[in-house]
């Protein structure tokens, strides 16, 4: 059964629950550890949506889609290539993406986010999906620049870690088959990305297994699956929306 979990701010309180139409069923305890339903509900239009998880770490894949790698003339990697995103970049749904003071263009990048549900270390591919809580929409924003401007050290952190550069949400959906999902990105209502998740070089199960060999993954941690072609610059005052059927639509303004 598909459930859509979210976090919200209401009446000076931060809570979480499941979305049932336009109503939120409020839960108590820990979203990732046997949460208990309460008798309380609140209407969706009465709350401020928060990012559905606050990850301790985010692992973002590079060159994990065949179509993008082929368009850029890159060979498929033998193992996942990834970077880490820092908490300063996290952003709630419907909040504003802020342009850094430098003049470089800012690029949107719609992706599927895999949310870990329990401690995961050195797991096999066959059991990896048992450690996944669910899936969310993410916008892995990038400051357009040259990562190789210094030959001794690629500058990924400089172009990825600005404040507000990682919107996520609006919910975490459980019970989905990630191989059946399609990611769509819309800039001011115009479609810019529309690609199937099953074009990934490393599947969700493979990613969870392989990355868990490098680092212990904890509840709430997120793996970004990478992106396909179509990401592009956002003009000022634009609206960027990342949509995945079964999860919902992540909307943010850029200014």
mmCIF file of C-alpha atoms in Angstrom:
data_model
loop_
_atom_site.group_PDB
_atom_site.id
_atom_site.type_symbol
_atom_site.label_atom_id
_atom_site.label_comp_id
_atom_site.label_asym_id
_atom_site.label_seq_id
_atom_site.Cartn_x
_atom_site.Cartn_y
_atom_site.Cartn_z
ATOM 1 C CA UNK A 1 0.000 0.000 0.000
ATOM 2 C CA UNK A 2 1.275 3.464 -0.904
ATOM 3 C CA UNK A 3 1.440 5.928 1.979
ATOM 4 C CA UNK A 4 2.636 9.519 1.751
ATOM 5 C CA UNK A 5 4.436 10.789 4.843
ATOM 6 C CA UNK A 6 5.137 14.445 5.517
ATOM 7 C CA UNK A 7 6.329 16.869 8.165
ATOM 8 C CA UNK A 8 4.572 20.122 8.908
ATOM 9 C CA UNK A 9 4.467 23.202 11.116
ATOM 10 C CA UNK A 10 1.118 24.007 12.697
ATOM 11 C CA UNK A 11 0.162 26.106 15.727
ATOM 12 C CA UNK A 12 3.790 26.549 16.849
ATOM 13 C CA UNK A 13 4.351 22.783 16.693
ATOM 14 C CA UNK A 14 6.289 20.581 14.279
ATOM 15 C CA UNK A 15 4.497 17.326 13.553
ATOM 16 C CA UNK A 16 4.361 14.510 11.058
ATOM 17 C CA UNK A 17 1.795 12.174 9.594
ATOM 18 C CA UNK A 18 0.279 10.656 6.489
ATOM 19 C CA UNK A 19 -1.557 12.531 3.768
ATOM 20 C CA UNK A 20 -5.118 11.340 3.206
ATOM 21 C CA UNK A 21 -6.561 13.460 0.420
ATOM 22 C CA UNK A 22 -6.451 17.008 1.760
ATOM 23 C CA UNK A 23 -6.238 15.847 5.378
ATOM 24 C CA UNK A 24 -3.182 14.874 7.436
ATOM 25 C CA UNK A 25 -3.440 11.998 9.893
ATOM 26 C CA UNK A 26 -1.117 13.007 12.729
ATOM 27 C CA UNK A 27 1.288 10.425 14.169
ATOM 28 C CA UNK A 28 3.451 10.373 17.290
ATOM 29 C CA UNK A 29 6.896 8.923 17.958
ATOM 30 C CA UNK A 30 9.512 8.443 15.257
ATOM 31 C CA UNK A 31 8.541 8.313 11.582
ATOM 32 C CA UNK A 32 11.212 5.680 10.960
ATOM 33 C CA UNK A 33 10.615 3.529 14.057
ATOM 34 C CA UNK A 34 7.065 2.235 14.583
ATOM 35 C CA UNK A 35 5.174 5.569 14.576
ATOM 36 C CA UNK A 36 1.772 5.500 16.253
ATOM 37 C CA UNK A 37 -1.353 7.108 14.754
ATOM 38 C CA UNK A 38 -3.182 9.577 16.979
ATOM 39 C CA UNK A 39 -6.825 10.657 16.915
ATOM 40 C CA UNK A 40 -5.826 14.071 15.567
ATOM 41 C CA UNK A 41 -6.081 15.314 12.002
ATOM 42 C CA UNK A 42 -5.307 18.670 10.414
ATOM 43 C CA UNK A 43 -6.141 20.036 6.994
ATOM 44 C CA UNK A 44 -3.300 20.352 4.490
ATOM 45 C CA UNK A 45 -4.171 23.987 3.711
ATOM 46 C CA UNK A 46 -3.792 24.885 7.401
ATOM 47 C CA UNK A 47 -0.129 23.882 7.740
ATOM 48 C CA UNK A 48 3.264 24.914 6.459
ATOM 49 C CA UNK A 49 4.925 21.973 4.743
ATOM 50 C CA UNK A 50 8.455 21.144 5.858
ATOM 51 C CA UNK A 51 11.010 18.900 4.203
ATOM 52 C CA UNK A 52 9.660 15.389 4.879
ATOM 53 C CA UNK A 53 12.958 14.245 6.409
ATOM 54 C CA UNK A 54 15.983 16.037 7.845
ATOM 55 C CA UNK A 55 18.808 13.836 6.565
ATOM 56 C CA UNK A 56 22.028 13.489 8.479
ATOM 57 C CA UNK A 57 23.718 13.110 5.109
ATOM 58 C CA UNK A 58 22.824 13.201 1.437
ATOM 59 C CA UNK A 59 24.765 11.177 -1.134
ATOM 60 C CA UNK A 60 24.328 12.611 -4.636
ATOM 61 C CA UNK A 61 25.118 10.468 -7.686
ATOM 62 C CA UNK A 62 26.985 11.681 -10.740
ATOM 63 C CA UNK A 63 26.761 10.033 -14.201
ATOM 64 C CA UNK A 64 24.130 7.451 -13.244
ATOM 65 C CA UNK A 65 21.825 7.780 -16.262
ATOM 66 C CA UNK A 66 22.709 6.201 -19.575
ATOM 67 C CA UNK A 67 21.060 8.904 -21.694
ATOM 68 C CA UNK A 68 22.973 11.745 -20.047
ATOM 69 C CA UNK A 69 26.297 9.901 -20.083
ATOM 70 C CA UNK A 70 25.900 9.123 -23.763
ATOM 71 C CA UNK A 71 24.989 12.716 -24.613
ATOM 72 C CA UNK A 72 28.119 13.952 -22.807
ATOM 73 C CA UNK A 73 30.367 11.248 -24.251
ATOM 74 C CA UNK A 74 31.083 9.726 -20.836
ATOM 75 C CA UNK A 75 31.655 6.029 -20.272
ATOM 76 C CA UNK A 76 29.451 4.260 -17.722
ATOM 77 C CA UNK A 77 31.226 4.174 -14.340
ATOM 78 C CA UNK A 78 32.325 0.843 -12.893
ATOM 79 C CA UNK A 79 31.056 1.903 -9.464
ATOM 80 C CA UNK A 80 28.862 4.784 -8.217
ATOM 81 C CA UNK A 81 30.395 8.253 -8.309
ATOM 82 C CA UNK A 82 28.915 10.500 -5.649
ATOM 83 C CA UNK A 83 29.396 13.610 -3.550
ATOM 84 C CA UNK A 84 27.977 14.706 -0.192
ATOM 85 C CA UNK A 85 25.581 17.600 0.345
ATOM 86 C CA UNK A 86 25.615 19.612 3.578
ATOM 87 C CA UNK A 87 22.636 20.616 5.774
ATOM 88 C CA UNK A 88 23.075 24.307 4.954
ATOM 89 C CA UNK A 89 21.703 23.568 1.475
ATOM 90 C CA UNK A 90 18.417 21.955 2.618
ATOM 91 C CA UNK A 91 15.197 23.782 1.700
ATOM 92 C CA UNK A 92 11.512 23.208 2.472
ATOM 93 C CA UNK A 93 8.858 22.903 -0.251
ATOM 94 C CA UNK A 94 7.426 26.237 -1.445
ATOM 95 C CA UNK A 95 10.355 28.246 -0.068
ATOM 96 C CA UNK A 96 12.602 30.428 -2.207
ATOM 97 C CA UNK A 97 15.865 29.300 -3.791
ATOM 98 C CA UNK A 98 18.331 32.162 -3.361
ATOM 99 C CA UNK A 99 20.944 33.090 -5.927
ATOM 100 C CA UNK A 100 24.482 33.431 -4.530
ATOM 101 C CA UNK A 101 26.223 36.777 -4.883
ATOM 102 C CA UNK A 102 28.375 35.561 -7.770
ATOM 103 C CA UNK A 103 27.047 36.107 -11.280
ATOM 104 C CA UNK A 104 27.082 32.508 -12.485
ATOM 105 C CA UNK A 105 23.823 30.910 -13.712
ATOM 106 C CA UNK A 106 21.977 28.582 -11.345
ATOM 107 C CA UNK A 107 20.797 25.248 -12.772
ATOM 108 C CA UNK A 108 17.846 23.091 -11.664
ATOM 109 C CA UNK A 109 18.117 19.292 -11.674
ATOM 110 C CA UNK A 110 15.086 17.103 -10.943
ATOM 111 C CA UNK A 111 15.864 13.768 -9.301
ATOM 112 C CA UNK A 112 14.417 10.861 -7.353
ATOM 113 C CA UNK A 113 15.481 10.792 -3.705
ATOM 114 C CA UNK A 114 15.754 7.447 -1.887
ATOM 115 C CA UNK A 115 15.051 7.794 1.859
ATOM 116 C CA UNK A 116 16.703 5.232 4.121
ATOM 117 C CA UNK A 117 14.476 3.742 6.841
ATOM 118 C CA UNK A 118 16.886 1.878 9.126
ATOM 119 C CA UNK A 119 20.598 1.565 9.795
ATOM 120 C CA UNK A 120 22.192 0.060 6.722
ATOM 121 C CA UNK A 121 25.802 -1.122 6.463
ATOM 122 C CA UNK A 122 27.336 -3.695 4.125
ATOM 123 C CA UNK A 123 23.967 -4.983 2.913
ATOM 124 C CA UNK A 124 23.548 -7.208 -0.118
ATOM 125 C CA UNK A 125 21.712 -6.076 -3.217
ATOM 126 C CA UNK A 126 19.005 -8.690 -2.624
ATOM 127 C CA UNK A 127 18.129 -7.223 0.791
ATOM 128 C CA UNK A 128 18.884 -3.551 0.046
ATOM 129 C CA UNK A 129 15.302 -2.450 -0.668
ATOM 130 C CA UNK A 130 14.284 -3.691 2.795
ATOM 131 C CA UNK A 131 16.273 -0.730 4.163
ATOM 132 C CA UNK A 132 14.476 1.857 2.022
ATOM 133 C CA UNK A 133 11.673 3.745 3.758
ATOM 134 C CA UNK A 134 10.394 5.497 0.641
ATOM 135 C CA UNK A 135 10.971 8.026 -2.111
ATOM 136 C CA UNK A 136 10.766 11.790 -2.497
ATOM 137 C CA UNK A 137 11.243 14.526 -5.106
ATOM 138 C CA UNK A 138 14.453 16.551 -4.992
ATOM 139 C CA UNK A 139 15.994 19.456 -6.864
ATOM 140 C CA UNK A 140 19.776 19.083 -6.824
ATOM 141 C CA UNK A 141 20.677 22.663 -7.708
ATOM 142 C CA UNK A 142 24.057 23.577 -9.158
ATOM 143 C CA UNK A 143 25.941 26.808 -9.639
ATOM 144 C CA UNK A 144 27.157 26.667 -13.217
ATOM 145 C CA UNK A 145 30.923 26.621 -13.131
ATOM 146 C CA UNK A 146 33.996 24.646 -13.978
ATOM 147 C CA UNK A 147 34.727 21.919 -11.447
ATOM 148 C CA UNK A 148 38.157 21.490 -13.039
ATOM 149 C CA UNK A 149 39.244 25.117 -12.758
ATOM 150 C CA UNK A 150 41.924 23.916 -10.342
ATOM 151 C CA UNK A 151 43.662 20.883 -11.795
ATOM 152 C CA UNK A 152 44.626 19.508 -8.389
ATOM 153 C CA UNK A 153 41.085 19.382 -6.948
ATOM 154 C CA UNK A 154 37.610 19.225 -8.520
ATOM 155 C CA UNK A 155 35.406 21.998 -7.099
ATOM 156 C CA UNK A 156 32.141 20.104 -6.532
ATOM 157 C CA UNK A 157 31.464 21.624 -3.103
ATOM 158 C CA UNK A 158 31.767 25.159 -4.462
ATOM 159 C CA UNK A 159 29.036 24.646 -7.069
ATOM 160 C CA UNK A 160 26.690 22.431 -5.026
ATOM 161 C CA UNK A 161 26.616 23.613 -1.412
ATOM 162 C CA UNK A 162 25.150 27.112 -1.458
ATOM 163 C CA UNK A 163 22.330 27.819 0.976
ATOM 164 C CA UNK A 164 18.872 26.737 -0.362
ATOM 165 C CA UNK A 165 20.420 24.540 -3.106
ATOM 166 C CA UNK A 166 18.643 21.337 -2.014
ATOM 167 C CA UNK A 167 14.836 21.565 -1.958
ATOM 168 C CA UNK A 168 13.086 18.268 -1.187
ATOM 169 C CA UNK A 169 9.560 16.983 -0.689
ATOM 170 C CA UNK A 170 6.693 17.456 -0.429
ATOM 171 C CA UNK A 171 6.274 13.906 0.921
ATOM 172 C CA UNK A 172 8.012 10.561 1.263
ATOM 173 C CA UNK A 173 5.962 7.925 -0.559
ATOM 174 C CA UNK A 174 6.232 4.311 0.562
ATOM 175 C CA UNK A 175 5.237 1.177 -1.317
ATOM 176 C CA UNK A 176 6.375 2.339 -4.771
ATOM 177 C CA UNK A 177 8.404 0.435 -7.348
ATOM 178 C CA UNK A 178 11.209 2.890 -8.213
ATOM 179 C CA UNK A 179 11.815 1.246 -11.600
ATOM 180 C CA UNK A 180 8.320 2.324 -12.700
ATOM 181 C CA UNK A 181 8.721 6.014 -11.821
ATOM 182 C CA UNK A 182 9.181 8.965 -14.165
ATOM 183 C CA UNK A 183 10.791 12.271 -13.141
ATOM 184 C CA UNK A 184 9.482 15.498 -14.668
ATOM 185 C CA UNK A 185 10.918 19.000 -14.254
ATOM 186 C CA UNK A 186 8.959 22.081 -15.275
ATOM 187 C CA UNK A 187 10.312 25.612 -15.521
ATOM 188 C CA UNK A 188 7.565 28.241 -15.479
ATOM 189 C CA UNK A 189 5.094 25.588 -16.592
ATOM 190 C CA UNK A 190 7.221 24.347 -19.498
ATOM 191 C CA UNK A 191 8.476 20.757 -19.479
ATOM 192 C CA UNK A 192 12.281 20.558 -19.370
ATOM 193 C CA UNK A 193 12.920 17.030 -18.092
ATOM 194 C CA UNK A 194 10.796 13.907 -18.531
ATOM 195 C CA UNK A 195 12.778 10.725 -17.998
ATOM 196 C CA UNK A 196 12.285 7.179 -16.665
ATOM 197 C CA UNK A 197 14.098 6.102 -13.521
ATOM 198 C CA UNK A 198 14.796 2.707 -15.102
ATOM 199 C CA UNK A 199 17.426 4.378 -17.333
ATOM 200 C CA UNK A 200 19.764 4.351 -14.315
ATOM 201 C CA UNK A 201 23.101 2.586 -14.618
ATOM 202 C CA UNK A 202 22.932 1.530 -10.959
ATOM 203 C CA UNK A 203 19.439 0.624 -9.723
ATOM 204 C CA UNK A 204 18.126 1.723 -6.336
ATOM 205 C CA UNK A 205 18.961 -1.682 -4.849
ATOM 206 C CA UNK A 206 22.478 -1.567 -6.253
ATOM 207 C CA UNK A 207 23.023 1.982 -4.996
ATOM 208 C CA UNK A 208 21.911 1.183 -1.452
ATOM 209 C CA UNK A 209 24.068 -1.947 -1.361
ATOM 210 C CA UNK A 210 27.198 -0.405 -2.874
ATOM 211 C CA UNK A 211 27.050 2.859 -0.917
ATOM 212 C CA UNK A 212 26.438 0.993 2.343
ATOM 213 C CA UNK A 213 29.845 -0.590 1.852
ATOM 214 C CA UNK A 214 31.426 2.871 1.942
ATOM 215 C CA UNK A 215 29.456 4.414 4.811
ATOM 216 C CA UNK A 216 26.740 3.441 7.263
ATOM 217 C CA UNK A 217 23.395 4.823 6.120
ATOM 218 C CA UNK A 218 21.014 5.961 8.862
ATOM 219 C CA UNK A 219 17.249 6.535 9.005
ATOM 220 C CA UNK A 220 16.392 9.720 7.123
ATOM 221 C CA UNK A 221 19.570 9.742 5.026
ATOM 222 C CA UNK A 222 18.897 10.312 1.329
ATOM 223 C CA UNK A 223 20.514 8.978 -1.825
ATOM 224 C CA UNK A 224 20.028 11.142 -4.925
ATOM 225 C CA UNK A 225 19.830 8.870 -7.945
ATOM 226 C CA UNK A 226 21.345 11.300 -10.458
ATOM 227 C CA UNK A 227 19.654 12.933 -13.424
ATOM 228 C CA UNK A 228 19.087 12.672 -17.161
ATOM 229 C CA UNK A 229 19.385 15.322 -19.853
ATOM 230 C CA UNK A 230 17.344 18.521 -19.768
ATOM 231 C CA UNK A 231 18.574 20.323 -16.653
ATOM 232 C CA UNK A 232 19.091 24.011 -17.303
ATOM 233 C CA UNK A 233 19.489 27.499 -15.923
ATOM 234 C CA UNK A 234 16.707 29.232 -14.009
ATOM 235 C CA UNK A 235 16.027 32.893 -14.806
ATOM 236 C CA UNK A 236 15.254 35.165 -11.841
ATOM 237 C CA UNK A 237 11.684 35.077 -10.512
ATOM 238 C CA UNK A 238 11.014 31.682 -12.076
ATOM 239 C CA UNK A 239 9.037 28.726 -10.726
ATOM 240 C CA UNK A 240 10.661 25.306 -10.818
ATOM 241 C CA UNK A 241 8.564 22.183 -10.179
ATOM 242 C CA UNK A 242 9.798 18.594 -9.820
ATOM 243 C CA UNK A 243 7.006 16.020 -10.154
ATOM 244 C CA UNK A 244 6.959 12.229 -9.767
ATOM 245 C CA UNK A 245 3.646 10.368 -10.010
ATOM 246 C CA UNK A 246 2.804 8.682 -6.723
ATOM 247 C CA UNK A 247 4.936 11.152 -4.768
ATOM 248 C CA UNK A 248 3.700 14.574 -5.766
ATOM 249 C CA UNK A 249 5.081 17.918 -6.908
ATOM 250 C CA UNK A 250 7.938 19.847 -5.302
ATOM 251 C CA UNK A 251 7.553 23.574 -6.039
ATOM 252 C CA UNK A 252 10.012 26.397 -5.339
ATOM 253 C CA UNK A 253 10.577 29.902 -6.610
ATOM 254 C CA UNK A 254 14.023 31.093 -7.627
ATOM 255 C CA UNK A 255 15.067 34.636 -6.890
#
